[in-house]
Amino acid sequence: MTTLREKVAHERRRLKSVREALSAGVAAGSGGDPAFIPFYIAIGRYMEAAMHRLHDQDVKMGDMIREKSGTIDARAQEALDELDERLEGNQRHLREFIAAREALESDGASALERFERAGEAYSGYITSSMGHHGATTEIAQKLFSPEDWEYMANVTDADMARERELHRAVFDALPGKLAGLQSSA
C-alpha cells in the first residue's frame, strides 16, 4: 500500500518533470512549429489540474493553521501572510497561463508565442516562489495529526489516476525538437 507521503512525493516529482518540460520547450522555442501545439496544450492541462490541487491543499493548510492555532503570534502571522501572497501570485500566473493555453487551443500556431511568454513567466514564478516553505510547514507539523494531513492532502485514487494520465499525455506529445527529453517521474 502506498502511503500518503509516497503519493504526494510521486505527484510532486511529476509536477517538477512537467515544469521542467515546459521550461525546456520555452528555452528551445517552437519557432512557430505546430508540433509544439499538442505538447503545450498537454502541459497546460496538466498544470491547471495539478496547480489547482496544490492551491486547494495550501489554502486548506492555511485555514487549518488559523483554526488550530487559537492565537496567532507575529511569526505565524508573517508565515500565513507569505502563504497568502504566494497563492495569490500563483493564481494570477495560472490564470494567464490557462488563457494562453485556451488561445493555443482556439487559434493554433498564431498563439504559440503568447503561450511561451506565459509559460516562461509561470515557470519562473513556480521556481522562485512556490515549493517547500519552512515556516508554514513547520507550524503545520506542530499542529497537525496524521488525520489532518490526510484531510488537507485530499489524495483520492481518482485524482492520482487523472494526474498520472495528464502527466503521460505531456511526454506522449513531445515535439521532435525535444525528443531527448525524458520524464524524471
Short mmCIF file of C-alpha atoms in Angstrom, two decimals:
data_model
loop_
_atom_site.label_atom_id
_atom_site.label_comp_id
_atom_site.label_asym_id
_atom_site.label_seq_id
_atom_site.Cartn_x
_atom_site.Cartn_y
_atom_site.Cartn_z
CA MET A 1 0.00 0.00 0.00
CA THR A 2 1.29 3.43 -0.95
CA THR A 3 1.48 5.91 1.91
CA LEU A 4 0.26 9.48 1.72
CA ARG A 5 3.86 10.70 1.79
CA GLU A 6 4.74 8.46 -1.18
CA LYS A 7 1.67 9.56 -3.17
CA VAL A 8 2.47 13.22 -2.60
CA ALA A 9 6.16 12.65 -3.43
CA HIS A 10 5.25 10.98 -6.74
CA GLU A 11 2.84 13.77 -7.57
CA ARG A 12 5.46 16.44 -6.80
CA ARG A 13 8.08 14.65 -8.95
CA ARG A 14 5.68 14.51 -11.88
CA LEU A 15 4.83 18.18 -11.41
CA LYS A 16 8.53 19.04 -11.41
CA SER A 17 9.12 17.00 -14.58
CA VAL A 18 6.27 18.81 -16.38
CA ARG A 19 7.50 22.21 -15.21
CA GLU A 20 10.98 21.28 -16.47
CA ALA A 21 9.47 20.13 -19.80
CA LEU A 22 7.72 23.50 -20.07
CA SER A 23 10.98 25.31 -19.37
CA ALA A 24 12.82 23.16 -21.93
CA GLY A 25 10.17 23.82 -24.56
CA VAL A 26 10.21 27.55 -23.94
CA ALA A 27 14.02 27.62 -23.94
CA ALA A 28 14.18 25.70 -27.23
CA GLY A 29 11.39 27.80 -28.67
CA SER A 30 8.76 26.46 -31.01
CA GLY A 31 9.68 28.85 -33.81
CA GLY A 32 6.06 28.53 -34.89
CA ASP A 33 6.31 24.74 -35.27
CA PRO A 34 2.77 23.34 -34.94
CA ALA A 35 4.22 20.15 -33.39
CA PHE A 36 4.52 22.16 -30.16
CA ILE A 37 0.76 22.81 -30.00
CA PRO A 38 -0.36 19.43 -28.57
CA PHE A 39 2.68 19.38 -26.27
CA TYR A 40 1.94 22.81 -24.84
CA ILE A 41 -1.78 22.04 -24.57
CA ALA A 42 -0.98 18.86 -22.62
CA ILE A 43 1.33 20.86 -20.34
CA GLY A 44 -1.38 23.47 -19.85
CA ARG A 45 -3.96 20.87 -18.92
CA TYR A 46 -1.58 19.13 -16.53
CA MET A 47 -0.54 22.37 -14.84
CA GLU A 48 -4.12 23.56 -14.49
CA ALA A 49 -5.16 20.35 -12.72
CA ALA A 50 -2.01 19.95 -10.61
CA MET A 51 -1.76 23.56 -9.51
CA HIS A 52 -5.47 23.64 -8.68
CA ARG A 53 -4.95 20.69 -6.33
CA LEU A 54 -1.87 22.26 -4.77
CA HIS A 55 -3.68 25.57 -4.36
CA ASP A 56 -6.58 23.85 -2.61
CA GLN A 57 -4.16 21.99 -0.32
CA ASP A 58 -2.27 25.16 0.59
CA VAL A 59 -5.45 27.15 1.23
CA LYS A 60 -6.70 24.32 3.42
CA MET A 61 -3.36 24.23 5.26
CA GLY A 62 -3.56 27.96 5.98
CA ASP A 63 -7.17 27.67 7.16
CA MET A 64 -6.33 24.71 9.40
CA ILE A 65 -3.34 26.52 10.92
CA ARG A 66 -5.52 29.53 11.68
CA GLU A 67 -8.22 27.29 13.18
CA LYS A 68 -5.89 25.10 15.26
CA SER A 69 -3.56 27.85 16.47
CA GLY A 70 -6.03 29.75 18.56
CA THR A 71 -3.85 32.83 19.00
CA ILE A 72 -1.62 33.66 16.04
CA ASP A 73 1.73 35.12 17.07
CA ALA A 74 3.70 37.54 14.87
CA ARG A 75 5.91 34.80 13.38
CA ALA A 76 2.92 32.64 12.44
CA GLN A 77 1.07 35.64 11.02
CA GLU A 78 4.07 36.51 8.86
CA ALA A 79 4.22 32.91 7.58
CA LEU A 80 0.50 32.90 6.81
CA ASP A 81 0.69 36.28 5.08
CA GLU A 82 3.55 34.96 2.93
CA LEU A 83 1.50 31.87 2.09
CA ASP A 84 -1.47 34.02 1.05
CA GLU A 85 0.78 36.26 -1.08
CA ARG A 86 2.39 33.28 -2.85
CA LEU A 87 -1.01 31.71 -3.50
CA GLU A 88 -2.37 34.96 -4.92
CA GLY A 89 0.66 35.29 -7.21
CA ASN A 90 0.30 31.69 -8.31
CA GLN A 91 -3.36 32.17 -9.18
CA ARG A 92 -2.56 35.32 -11.17
CA HIS A 93 0.12 33.49 -13.20
CA LEU A 94 -2.05 30.39 -13.58
CA ARG A 95 -4.97 32.43 -14.97
CA GLU A 96 -2.69 33.98 -17.62
CA PHE A 97 -1.19 30.58 -18.39
CA ILE A 98 -4.63 28.97 -18.81
CA ALA A 99 -5.78 31.85 -21.02
CA ALA A 100 -2.67 31.34 -23.18
CA ARG A 101 -3.42 27.60 -23.42
CA GLU A 102 -7.01 28.34 -24.39
CA ALA A 103 -5.76 30.73 -27.07
CA LEU A 104 -3.49 27.97 -28.33
CA GLU A 105 -6.46 25.58 -28.45
CA SER A 106 -8.59 28.04 -30.42
CA ASP A 107 -6.01 29.92 -32.51
CA GLY A 108 -3.31 27.31 -33.09
CA ALA A 109 0.19 28.29 -34.15
CA SER A 110 -0.53 32.03 -34.02
CA ALA A 111 -0.82 31.71 -30.21
CA LEU A 112 2.47 29.83 -29.68
CA GLU A 113 4.45 32.95 -28.82
CA ARG A 114 1.84 34.08 -26.27
CA PHE A 115 1.87 30.64 -24.66
CA GLU A 116 5.66 30.60 -24.49
CA ARG A 117 5.74 34.03 -22.81
CA ALA A 118 3.11 32.96 -20.28
CA GLY A 119 4.85 29.62 -19.76
CA GLU A 120 8.21 31.24 -19.16
CA ALA A 121 6.70 33.67 -16.65
CA TYR A 122 4.77 30.94 -14.85
CA SER A 123 7.68 28.51 -14.71
CA GLY A 124 9.85 31.29 -13.32
CA TYR A 125 7.26 32.11 -10.67
CA ILE A 126 6.92 28.48 -9.63
CA THR A 127 10.68 28.10 -9.35
CA SER A 128 11.18 31.27 -7.36
CA SER A 129 8.06 31.39 -5.20
CA MET A 130 6.40 28.01 -4.82
CA GLY A 131 7.57 24.74 -3.33
CA HIS A 132 8.63 24.00 0.22
CA HIS A 133 8.32 26.93 2.58
CA GLY A 134 9.54 26.04 6.03
CA ALA A 135 7.62 28.50 8.17
CA THR A 136 4.08 27.29 7.39
CA THR A 137 5.17 23.66 7.12
CA GLU A 138 6.91 23.88 10.48
CA ILE A 139 3.79 25.30 12.09
CA ALA A 140 1.62 22.63 10.46
CA GLN A 141 3.94 19.86 11.65
CA LYS A 142 3.45 21.04 15.23
CA LEU A 143 -0.33 21.34 14.93
CA PHE A 144 -1.48 18.59 12.56
CA SER A 145 -2.25 14.98 13.32
CA PRO A 146 -1.79 12.29 10.64
CA GLU A 147 -5.53 12.55 10.01
CA ASP A 148 -5.20 16.31 9.49
CA TRP A 149 -2.50 15.71 6.85
CA GLU A 150 -4.76 13.18 5.10
CA TYR A 151 -7.65 15.65 5.17
CA MET A 152 -5.51 18.51 3.88
CA ALA A 153 -3.91 16.48 1.07
CA ASN A 154 -7.26 15.02 -0.03
CA VAL A 155 -5.49 12.48 -2.27
CA THR A 156 -8.00 10.18 -3.92
CA ASP A 157 -7.26 7.28 -6.24
CA ALA A 158 -9.26 9.06 -8.96
CA ASP A 159 -7.16 12.23 -8.55
CA MET A 160 -3.95 10.23 -8.74
CA ALA A 161 -5.09 8.34 -11.84
CA ARG A 162 -6.09 11.57 -13.59
CA GLU A 163 -2.81 13.27 -12.64
CA ARG A 164 -0.79 10.30 -13.98
CA GLU A 165 -2.82 10.33 -17.22
CA LEU A 166 -2.28 14.06 -17.72
CA HIS A 167 1.44 13.61 -16.98
CA ARG A 168 1.73 10.80 -19.53
CA ALA A 169 -0.03 12.95 -22.15
CA VAL A 170 2.70 15.60 -21.83
CA PHE A 171 5.50 13.18 -22.62
CA ASP A 172 3.48 11.39 -25.30
CA ALA A 173 3.16 14.75 -27.11
CA LEU A 174 6.86 15.69 -27.14
CA PRO A 175 7.71 17.51 -30.37
CA GLY A 176 10.68 16.18 -32.36
CA LYS A 177 12.81 19.12 -31.29
CA LEU A 178 12.55 17.86 -27.69
CA ALA A 179 12.71 14.13 -28.42
CA GLY A 180 15.56 13.61 -25.93
CA LEU A 181 13.52 14.97 -23.02
CA GLN A 182 12.55 12.31 -20.50
CA SER A 183 10.16 12.35 -17.61
CA SER A 184 12.05 12.08 -14.34
CA ALA A 185 8.93 10.77 -12.60
#
